[in-house]
XYZ file of N, CA and C in Angstrom:
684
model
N -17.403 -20.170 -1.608
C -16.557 -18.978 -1.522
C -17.371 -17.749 -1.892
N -17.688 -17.154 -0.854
C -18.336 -15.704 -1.331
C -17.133 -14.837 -2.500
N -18.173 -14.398 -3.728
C -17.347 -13.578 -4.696
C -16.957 -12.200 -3.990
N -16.083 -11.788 -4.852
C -15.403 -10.573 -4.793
C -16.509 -9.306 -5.834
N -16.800 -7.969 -5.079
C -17.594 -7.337 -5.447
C -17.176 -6.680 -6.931
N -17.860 -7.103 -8.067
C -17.311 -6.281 -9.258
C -17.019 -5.283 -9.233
N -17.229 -4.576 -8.640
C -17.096 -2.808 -8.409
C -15.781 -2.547 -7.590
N -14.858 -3.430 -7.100
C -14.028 -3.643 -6.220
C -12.819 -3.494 -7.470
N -11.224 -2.969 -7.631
C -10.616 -2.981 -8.530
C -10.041 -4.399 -8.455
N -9.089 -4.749 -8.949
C -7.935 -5.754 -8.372
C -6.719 -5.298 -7.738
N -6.857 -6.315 -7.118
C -5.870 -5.409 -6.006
C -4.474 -6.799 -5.570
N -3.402 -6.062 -6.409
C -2.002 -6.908 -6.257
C -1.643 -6.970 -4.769
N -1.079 -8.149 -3.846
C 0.221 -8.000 -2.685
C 1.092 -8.097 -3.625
N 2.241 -7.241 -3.476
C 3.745 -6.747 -4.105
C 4.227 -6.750 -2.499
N 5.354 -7.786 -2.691
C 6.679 -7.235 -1.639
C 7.772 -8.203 -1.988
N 8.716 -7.824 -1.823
C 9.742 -8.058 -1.295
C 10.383 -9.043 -0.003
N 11.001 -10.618 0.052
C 11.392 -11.167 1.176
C 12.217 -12.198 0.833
N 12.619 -12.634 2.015
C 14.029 -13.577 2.403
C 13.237 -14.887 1.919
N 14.600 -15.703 1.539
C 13.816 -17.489 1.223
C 13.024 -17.674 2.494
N 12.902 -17.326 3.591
C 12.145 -17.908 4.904
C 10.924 -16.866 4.847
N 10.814 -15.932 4.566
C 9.423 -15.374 4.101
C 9.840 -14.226 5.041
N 10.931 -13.305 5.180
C 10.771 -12.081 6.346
C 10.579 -10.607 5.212
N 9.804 -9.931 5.810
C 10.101 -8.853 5.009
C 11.264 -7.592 5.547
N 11.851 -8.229 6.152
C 12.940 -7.716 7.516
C 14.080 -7.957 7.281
N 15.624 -7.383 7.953
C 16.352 -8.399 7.852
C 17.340 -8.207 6.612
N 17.280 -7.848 5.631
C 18.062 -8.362 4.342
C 18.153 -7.204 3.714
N 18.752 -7.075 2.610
C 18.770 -5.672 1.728
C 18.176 -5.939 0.192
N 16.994 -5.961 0.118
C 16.050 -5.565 -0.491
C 17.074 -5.279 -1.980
N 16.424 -6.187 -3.331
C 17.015 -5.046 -4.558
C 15.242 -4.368 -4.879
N 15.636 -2.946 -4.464
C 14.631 -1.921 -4.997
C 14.781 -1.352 -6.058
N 15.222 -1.931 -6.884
C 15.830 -1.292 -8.664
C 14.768 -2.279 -9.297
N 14.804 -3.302 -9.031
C 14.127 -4.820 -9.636
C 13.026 -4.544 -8.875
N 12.296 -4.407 -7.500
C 11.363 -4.284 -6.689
C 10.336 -3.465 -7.543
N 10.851 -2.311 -7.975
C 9.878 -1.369 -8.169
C 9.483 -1.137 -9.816
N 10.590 -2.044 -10.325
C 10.944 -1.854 -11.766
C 9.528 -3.381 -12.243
N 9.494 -4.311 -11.336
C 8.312 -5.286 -11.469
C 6.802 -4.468 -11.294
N 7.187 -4.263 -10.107
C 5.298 -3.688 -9.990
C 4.950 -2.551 -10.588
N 6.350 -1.838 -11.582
C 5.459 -0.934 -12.621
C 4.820 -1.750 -13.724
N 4.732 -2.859 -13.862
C 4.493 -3.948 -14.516
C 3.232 -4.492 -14.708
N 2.336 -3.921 -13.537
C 1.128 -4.013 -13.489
C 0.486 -3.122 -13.803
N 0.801 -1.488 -13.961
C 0.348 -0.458 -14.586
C -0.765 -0.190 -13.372
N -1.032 -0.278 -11.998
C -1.413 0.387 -11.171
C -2.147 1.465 -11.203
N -3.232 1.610 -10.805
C -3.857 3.532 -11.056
C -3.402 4.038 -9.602
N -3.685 2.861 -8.753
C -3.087 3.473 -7.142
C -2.040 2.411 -6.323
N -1.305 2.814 -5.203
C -0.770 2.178 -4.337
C -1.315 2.188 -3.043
N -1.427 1.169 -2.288
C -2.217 1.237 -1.107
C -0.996 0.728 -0.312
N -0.603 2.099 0.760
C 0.229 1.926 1.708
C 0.115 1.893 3.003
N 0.641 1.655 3.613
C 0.406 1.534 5.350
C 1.193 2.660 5.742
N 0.727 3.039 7.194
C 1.084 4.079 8.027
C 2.702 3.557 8.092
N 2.529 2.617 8.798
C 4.172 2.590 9.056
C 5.193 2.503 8.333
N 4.102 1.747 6.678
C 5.419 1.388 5.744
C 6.260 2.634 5.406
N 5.620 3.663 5.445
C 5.607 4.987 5.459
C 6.888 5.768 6.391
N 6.483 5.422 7.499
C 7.348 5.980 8.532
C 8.263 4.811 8.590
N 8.494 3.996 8.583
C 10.111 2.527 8.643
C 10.635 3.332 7.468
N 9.974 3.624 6.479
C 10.853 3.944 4.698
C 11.336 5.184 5.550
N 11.087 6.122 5.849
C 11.590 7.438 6.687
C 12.626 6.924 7.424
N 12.637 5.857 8.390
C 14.024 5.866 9.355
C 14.976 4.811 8.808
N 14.648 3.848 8.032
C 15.406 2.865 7.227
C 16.666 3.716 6.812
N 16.054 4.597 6.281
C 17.053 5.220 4.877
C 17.363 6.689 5.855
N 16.728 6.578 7.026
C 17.432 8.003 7.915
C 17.143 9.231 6.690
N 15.907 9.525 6.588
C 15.599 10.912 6.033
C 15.072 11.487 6.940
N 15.261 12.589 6.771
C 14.348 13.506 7.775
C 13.323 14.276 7.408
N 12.450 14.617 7.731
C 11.337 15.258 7.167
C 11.592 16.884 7.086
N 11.334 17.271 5.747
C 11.639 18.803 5.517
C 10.632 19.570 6.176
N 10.841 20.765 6.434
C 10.132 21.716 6.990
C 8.816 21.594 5.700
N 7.878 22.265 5.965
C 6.410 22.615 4.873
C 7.213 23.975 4.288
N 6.446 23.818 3.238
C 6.508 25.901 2.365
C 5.167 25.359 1.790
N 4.847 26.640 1.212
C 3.519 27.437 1.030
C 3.173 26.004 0.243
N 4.146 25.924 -1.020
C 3.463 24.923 -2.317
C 3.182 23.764 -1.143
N 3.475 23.412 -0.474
C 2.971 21.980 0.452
C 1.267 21.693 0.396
N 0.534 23.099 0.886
C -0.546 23.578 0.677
C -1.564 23.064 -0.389
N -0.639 23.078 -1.279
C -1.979 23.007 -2.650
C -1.340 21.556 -3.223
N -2.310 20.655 -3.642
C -2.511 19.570 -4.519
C -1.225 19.742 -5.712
N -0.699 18.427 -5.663
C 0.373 18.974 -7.351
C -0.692 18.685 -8.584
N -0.229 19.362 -9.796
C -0.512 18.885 -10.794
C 0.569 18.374 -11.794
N -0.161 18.074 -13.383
C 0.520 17.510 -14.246
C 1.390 16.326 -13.980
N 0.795 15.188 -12.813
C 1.126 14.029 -12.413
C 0.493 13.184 -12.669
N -0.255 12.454 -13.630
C -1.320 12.118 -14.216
C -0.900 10.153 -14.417
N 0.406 10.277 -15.014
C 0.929 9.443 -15.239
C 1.440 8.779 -14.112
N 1.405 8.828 -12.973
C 1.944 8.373 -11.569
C 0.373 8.038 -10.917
N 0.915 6.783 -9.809
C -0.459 6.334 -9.636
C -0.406 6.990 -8.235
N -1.872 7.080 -7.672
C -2.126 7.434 -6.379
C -1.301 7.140 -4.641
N -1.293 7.427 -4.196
C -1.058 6.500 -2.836
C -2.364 6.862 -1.642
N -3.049 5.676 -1.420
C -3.887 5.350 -0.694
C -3.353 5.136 0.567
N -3.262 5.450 1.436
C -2.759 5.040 3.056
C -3.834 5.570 4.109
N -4.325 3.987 4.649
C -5.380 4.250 5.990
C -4.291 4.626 6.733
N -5.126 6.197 7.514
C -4.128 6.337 8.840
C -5.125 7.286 9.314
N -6.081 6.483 10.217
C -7.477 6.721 10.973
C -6.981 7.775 12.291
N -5.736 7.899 12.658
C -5.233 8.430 14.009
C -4.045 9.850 14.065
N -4.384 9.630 12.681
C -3.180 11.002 12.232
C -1.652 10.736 12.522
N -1.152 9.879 12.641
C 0.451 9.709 12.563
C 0.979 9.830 11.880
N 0.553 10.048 10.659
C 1.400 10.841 9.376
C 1.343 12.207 9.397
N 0.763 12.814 10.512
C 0.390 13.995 10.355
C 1.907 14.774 10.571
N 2.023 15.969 9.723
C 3.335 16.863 9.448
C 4.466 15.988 8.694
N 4.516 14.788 7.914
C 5.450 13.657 7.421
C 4.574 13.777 5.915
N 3.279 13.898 5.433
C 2.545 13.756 4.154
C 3.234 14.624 3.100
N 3.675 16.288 3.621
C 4.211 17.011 2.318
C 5.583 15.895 1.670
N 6.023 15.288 2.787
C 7.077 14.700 1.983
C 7.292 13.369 1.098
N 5.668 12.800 1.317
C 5.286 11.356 0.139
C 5.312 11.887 -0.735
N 4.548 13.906 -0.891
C 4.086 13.977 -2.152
C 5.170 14.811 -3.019
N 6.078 14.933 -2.107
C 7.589 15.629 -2.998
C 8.214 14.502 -3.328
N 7.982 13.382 -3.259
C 9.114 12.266 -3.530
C 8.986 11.826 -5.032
N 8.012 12.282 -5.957
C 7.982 12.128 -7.133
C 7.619 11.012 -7.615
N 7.079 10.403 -6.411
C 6.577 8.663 -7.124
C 5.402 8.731 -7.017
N 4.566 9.774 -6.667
C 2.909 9.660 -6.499
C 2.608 11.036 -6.986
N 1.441 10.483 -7.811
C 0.257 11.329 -8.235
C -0.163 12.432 -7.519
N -0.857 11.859 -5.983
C -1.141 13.035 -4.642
C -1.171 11.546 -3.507
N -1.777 11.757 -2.673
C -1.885 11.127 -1.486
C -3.555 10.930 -0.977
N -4.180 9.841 -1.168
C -5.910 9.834 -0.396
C -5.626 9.380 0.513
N -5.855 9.982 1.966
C -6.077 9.417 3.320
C -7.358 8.673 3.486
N -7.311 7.768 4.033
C -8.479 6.616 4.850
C -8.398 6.776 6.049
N -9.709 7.323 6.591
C -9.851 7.973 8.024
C -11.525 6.991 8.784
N -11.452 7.658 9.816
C -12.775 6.256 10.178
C -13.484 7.490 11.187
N -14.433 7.064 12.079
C -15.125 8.192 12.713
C -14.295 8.058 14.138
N -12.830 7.283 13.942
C -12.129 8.179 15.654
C -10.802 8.860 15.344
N -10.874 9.251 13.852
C -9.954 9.954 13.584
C -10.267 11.751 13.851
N -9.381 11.720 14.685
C -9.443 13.395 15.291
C -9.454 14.184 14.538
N -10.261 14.996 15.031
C -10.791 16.234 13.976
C -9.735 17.227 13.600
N -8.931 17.368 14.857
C -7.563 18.129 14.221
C -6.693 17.554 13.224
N -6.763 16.272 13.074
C -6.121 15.648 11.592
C -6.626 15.552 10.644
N -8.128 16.157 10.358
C -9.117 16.400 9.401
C -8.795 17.842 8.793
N -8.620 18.660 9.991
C -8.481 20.275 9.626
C -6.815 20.142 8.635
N -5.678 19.124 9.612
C -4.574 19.572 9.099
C -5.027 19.004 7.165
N -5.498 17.759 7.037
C -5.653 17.310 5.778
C -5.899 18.490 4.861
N -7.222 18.939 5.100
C -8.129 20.235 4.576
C -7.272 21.653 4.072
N -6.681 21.972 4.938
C -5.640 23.187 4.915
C -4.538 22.678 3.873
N -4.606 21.198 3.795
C -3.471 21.129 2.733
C -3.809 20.585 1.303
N -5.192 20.536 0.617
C -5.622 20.053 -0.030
C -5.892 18.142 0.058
N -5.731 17.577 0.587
C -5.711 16.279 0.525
C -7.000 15.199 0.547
N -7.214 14.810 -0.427
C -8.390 14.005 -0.331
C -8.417 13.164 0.619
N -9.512 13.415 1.747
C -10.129 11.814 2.314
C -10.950 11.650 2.558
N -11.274 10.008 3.204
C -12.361 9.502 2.807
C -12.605 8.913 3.973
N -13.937 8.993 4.533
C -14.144 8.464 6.355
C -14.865 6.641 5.696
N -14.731 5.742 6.259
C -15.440 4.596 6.176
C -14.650 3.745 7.650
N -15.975 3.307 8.066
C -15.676 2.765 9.103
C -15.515 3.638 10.643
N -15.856 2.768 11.494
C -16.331 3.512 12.598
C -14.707 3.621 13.660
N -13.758 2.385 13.664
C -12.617 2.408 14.502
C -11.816 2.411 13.555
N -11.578 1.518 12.458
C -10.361 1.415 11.380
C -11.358 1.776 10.077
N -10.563 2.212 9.140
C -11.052 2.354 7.586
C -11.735 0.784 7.551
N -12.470 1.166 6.744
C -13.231 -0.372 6.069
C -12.421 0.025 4.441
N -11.536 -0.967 4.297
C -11.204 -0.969 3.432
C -11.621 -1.158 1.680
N -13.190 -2.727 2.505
C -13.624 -2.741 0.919
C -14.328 -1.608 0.581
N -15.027 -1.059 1.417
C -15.968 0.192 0.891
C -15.086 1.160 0.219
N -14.240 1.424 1.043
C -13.111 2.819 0.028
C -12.595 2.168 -0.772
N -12.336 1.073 -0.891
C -11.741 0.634 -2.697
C -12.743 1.120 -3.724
N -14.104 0.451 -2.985
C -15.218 0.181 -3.549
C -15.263 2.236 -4.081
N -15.385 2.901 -3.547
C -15.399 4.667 -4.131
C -14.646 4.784 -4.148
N -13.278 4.556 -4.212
C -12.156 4.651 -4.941
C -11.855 4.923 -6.500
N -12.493 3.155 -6.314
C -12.744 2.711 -7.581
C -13.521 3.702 -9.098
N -14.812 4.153 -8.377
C -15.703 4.886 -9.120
C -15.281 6.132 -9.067
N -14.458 6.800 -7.599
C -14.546 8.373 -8.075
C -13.064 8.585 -9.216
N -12.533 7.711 -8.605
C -10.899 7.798 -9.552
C -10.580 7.226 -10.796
N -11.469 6.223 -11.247
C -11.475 5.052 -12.021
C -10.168 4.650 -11.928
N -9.822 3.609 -10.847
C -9.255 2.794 -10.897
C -9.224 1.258 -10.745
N -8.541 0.957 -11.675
C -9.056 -0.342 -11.542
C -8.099 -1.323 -11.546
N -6.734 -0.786 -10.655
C -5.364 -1.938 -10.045
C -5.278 -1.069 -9.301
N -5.248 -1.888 -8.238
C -4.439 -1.087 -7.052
C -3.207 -1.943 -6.185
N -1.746 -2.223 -6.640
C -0.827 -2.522 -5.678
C -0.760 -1.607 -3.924
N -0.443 -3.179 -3.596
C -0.716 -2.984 -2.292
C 0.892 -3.362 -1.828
N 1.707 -2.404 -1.614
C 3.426 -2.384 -1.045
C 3.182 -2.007 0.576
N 3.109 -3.024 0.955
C 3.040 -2.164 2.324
C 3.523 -3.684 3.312
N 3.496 -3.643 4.622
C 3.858 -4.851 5.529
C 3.295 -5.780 5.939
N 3.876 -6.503 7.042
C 2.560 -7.689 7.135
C 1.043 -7.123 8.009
N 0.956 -6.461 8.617
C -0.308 -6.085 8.492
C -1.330 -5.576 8.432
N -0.927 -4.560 7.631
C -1.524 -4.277 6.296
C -1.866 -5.775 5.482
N -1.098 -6.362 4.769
C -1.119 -6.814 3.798
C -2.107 -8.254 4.256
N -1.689 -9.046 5.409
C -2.529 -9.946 6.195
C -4.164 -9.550 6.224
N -4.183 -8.096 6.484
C -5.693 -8.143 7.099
C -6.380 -7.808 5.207
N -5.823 -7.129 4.024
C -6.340 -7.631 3.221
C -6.529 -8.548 2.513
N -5.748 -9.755 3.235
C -6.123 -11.380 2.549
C -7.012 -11.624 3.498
N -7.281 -11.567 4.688
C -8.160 -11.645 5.658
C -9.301 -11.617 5.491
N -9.224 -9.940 4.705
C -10.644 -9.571 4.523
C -11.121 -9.858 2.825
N -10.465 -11.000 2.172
C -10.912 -11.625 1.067
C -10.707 -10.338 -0.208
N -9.610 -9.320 -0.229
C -9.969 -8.228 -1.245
C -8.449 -8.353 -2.302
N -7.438 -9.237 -1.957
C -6.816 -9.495 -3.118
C -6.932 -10.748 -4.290
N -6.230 -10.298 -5.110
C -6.946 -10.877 -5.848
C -5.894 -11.607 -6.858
N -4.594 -11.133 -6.608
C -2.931 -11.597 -6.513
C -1.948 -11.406 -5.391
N -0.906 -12.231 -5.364
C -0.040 -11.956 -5.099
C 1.480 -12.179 -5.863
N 2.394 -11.238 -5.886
C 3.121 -10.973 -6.557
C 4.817 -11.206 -5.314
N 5.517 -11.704 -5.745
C 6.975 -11.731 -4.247
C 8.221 -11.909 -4.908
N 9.341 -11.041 -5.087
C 10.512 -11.198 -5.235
C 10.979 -12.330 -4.049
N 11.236 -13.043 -4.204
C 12.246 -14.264 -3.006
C 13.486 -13.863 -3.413
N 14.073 -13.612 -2.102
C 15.694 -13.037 -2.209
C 16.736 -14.398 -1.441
N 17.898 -14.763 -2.341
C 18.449 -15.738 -1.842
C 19.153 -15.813 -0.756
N 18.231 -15.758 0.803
C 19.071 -15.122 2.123
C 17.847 -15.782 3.195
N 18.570 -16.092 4.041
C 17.759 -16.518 5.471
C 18.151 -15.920 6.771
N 17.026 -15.303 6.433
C 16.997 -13.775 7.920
C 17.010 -14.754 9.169
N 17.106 -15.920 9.418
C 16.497 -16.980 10.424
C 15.898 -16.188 12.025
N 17.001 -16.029 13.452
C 15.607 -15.597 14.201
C 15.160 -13.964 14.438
N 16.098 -13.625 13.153
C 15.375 -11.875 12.996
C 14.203 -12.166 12.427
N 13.793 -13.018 12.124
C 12.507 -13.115 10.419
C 11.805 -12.227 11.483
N 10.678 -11.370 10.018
C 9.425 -10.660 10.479
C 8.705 -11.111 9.329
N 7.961 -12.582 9.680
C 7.431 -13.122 8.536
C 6.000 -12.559 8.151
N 5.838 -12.644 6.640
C 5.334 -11.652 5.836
C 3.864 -12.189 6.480
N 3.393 -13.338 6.142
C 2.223 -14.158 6.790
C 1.955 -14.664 8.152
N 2.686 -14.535 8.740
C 2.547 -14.483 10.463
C 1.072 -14.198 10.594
N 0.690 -13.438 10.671
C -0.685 -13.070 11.033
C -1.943 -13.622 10.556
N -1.798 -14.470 9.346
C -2.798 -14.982 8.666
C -3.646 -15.631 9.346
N -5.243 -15.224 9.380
C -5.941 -16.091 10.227
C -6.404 -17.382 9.518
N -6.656 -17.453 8.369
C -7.501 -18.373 7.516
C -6.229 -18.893 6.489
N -6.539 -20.136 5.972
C -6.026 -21.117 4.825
C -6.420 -20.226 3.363
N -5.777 -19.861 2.585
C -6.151 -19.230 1.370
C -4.791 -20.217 0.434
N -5.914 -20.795 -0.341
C -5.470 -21.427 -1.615
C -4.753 -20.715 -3.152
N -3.924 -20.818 -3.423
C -2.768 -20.315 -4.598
C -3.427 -20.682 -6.115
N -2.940 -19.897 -6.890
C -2.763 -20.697 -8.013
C -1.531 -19.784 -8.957
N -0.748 -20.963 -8.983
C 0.927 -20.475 -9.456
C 0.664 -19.858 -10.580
N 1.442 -18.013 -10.907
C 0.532 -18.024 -12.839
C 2.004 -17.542 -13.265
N 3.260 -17.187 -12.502
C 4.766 -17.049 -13.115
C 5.376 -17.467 -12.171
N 6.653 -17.875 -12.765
C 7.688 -17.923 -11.943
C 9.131 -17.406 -12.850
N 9.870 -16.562 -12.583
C 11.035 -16.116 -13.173
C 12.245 -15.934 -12.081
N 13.612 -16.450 -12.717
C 14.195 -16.218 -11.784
C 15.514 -15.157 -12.614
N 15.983 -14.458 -11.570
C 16.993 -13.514 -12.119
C 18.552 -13.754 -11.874
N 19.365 -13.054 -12.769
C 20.750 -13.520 -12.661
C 21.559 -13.151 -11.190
N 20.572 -12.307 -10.205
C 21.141 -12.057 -8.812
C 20.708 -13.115 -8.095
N 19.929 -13.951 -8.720
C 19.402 -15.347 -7.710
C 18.109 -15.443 -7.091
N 17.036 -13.848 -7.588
C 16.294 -13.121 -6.927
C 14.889 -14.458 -7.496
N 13.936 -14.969 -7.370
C 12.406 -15.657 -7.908
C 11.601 -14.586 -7.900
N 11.321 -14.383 -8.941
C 10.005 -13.901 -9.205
C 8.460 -14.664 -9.208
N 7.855 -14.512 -7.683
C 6.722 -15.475 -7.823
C 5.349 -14.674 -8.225
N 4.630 -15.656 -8.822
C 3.419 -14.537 -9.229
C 2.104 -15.662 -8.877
N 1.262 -15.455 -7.751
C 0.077 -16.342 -7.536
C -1.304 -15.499 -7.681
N -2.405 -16.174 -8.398
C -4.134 -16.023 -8.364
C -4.476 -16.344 -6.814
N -4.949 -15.624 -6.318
C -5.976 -15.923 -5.666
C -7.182 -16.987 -5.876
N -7.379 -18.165 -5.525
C -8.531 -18.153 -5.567
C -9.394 -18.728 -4.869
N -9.069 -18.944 -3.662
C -10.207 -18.903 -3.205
C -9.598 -18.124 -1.411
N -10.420 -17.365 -1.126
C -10.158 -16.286 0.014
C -10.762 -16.688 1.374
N -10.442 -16.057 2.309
C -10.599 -15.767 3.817
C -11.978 -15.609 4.078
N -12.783 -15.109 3.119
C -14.176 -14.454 4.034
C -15.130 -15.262 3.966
């Protein structure tokens, strides 16, 4: 088993799914969801483009117009962890002022690659937003953990995001837990199963199990031995 790079943080899967494994389908308790993975004390969250935009039409918000403060970086958020989201193609573009008004993040680092358009570079720039180019078609993910890691000092990063997202970082051998509320419900042929995509066999090692008075399991697995 090739090791995992020390310089790399640890990096939790956190989600949410049905006894049949969908992350689809069911109604989610996000009181308990989010109230666990503050549990890990996180410096960042690593999100996906879409988890991003589904959380936008799920819950039917609409995106507010920009004002000036959109512009500049917040401060005195210190205590809130980052949100990391590769989005190499700009589809978050004009949707970002509103991750960082939602009061659950620090600021926002984009992961961009060299075919991310330059006009989604300028919009970043004009609005203060850190990012970071790695990779030539998609972000290379271990490298930006990897300066992540050192420019931010962080050293947890939950990963809330879908299946794949979350697939291609077991894929690419960079977690190092996984963490799953099991909800007592079978989405059966709606499932949008969480591991569908998995290319490789990756071996467990059980380190909790708790269950709650809504019926909800709390599973908690080591990694150990990975995809790459």
């Amino acid at each position: 088993m090739a090791k995992r790079s020390s310089r790399l943080p640890r990096l939790i899967l956190h989600n949410s799914i049905s006894l049949d494994g969908s992350l689809t389908g069911f109604e989610p308790d996000l009181g308990l969801h989010y109230r666990l993975a503050g549990r890990f004390g996180a410096e960042a969250h690593l999100v996906g483009w879409r988890t991003i935009k589904t959380g936008f039409e799920m819950f039917g918000e609409s995106v507010p117009p920009e004002e000036p403060s959109d512009f500049r970086a917040p401060r005195s958020r210190k205590k809130l962890p980052y949100w990391i989201v590769p989005d190499t193609r700009g589809r978050l573009k004009g949707m970002l002022h509103a991750c960082r008004r939602s009061g659950f993040c620090r600021d926002v680092i984009i992961l961009v690659s060299d075919k991310t358009p330059r006009t989604y570079i300028d919009h970043l720039e004009r609005r203060s937003y850190t990012w970071l180019r790695t990779g030539r078609d998609h972000a290379d993910l271990e490298k930006a953990l990897s300066i992540l890691a050192r420019t931010f000092e962080i050293g947890t990063v939950l990963a809330d995001t879908g299946s794949i997202l979350g697939t291609r970082l077991l894929d690419l051998g960079l977690v190092s837990e996984i963490s799953l509320l099991v909800h007592p419900v079978l989405v059966g042929k709606g499932c949008y199963p969480m591991f569908a995509g998995l290319e490789k066999k990756i071996v467990l090692l059980p380190r909790l199990t708790k269950a709650f008075r809504e019926g909800i399991f709390w599973l908690v697995f080591g990694v150990i031995r990975r995809s790459r």
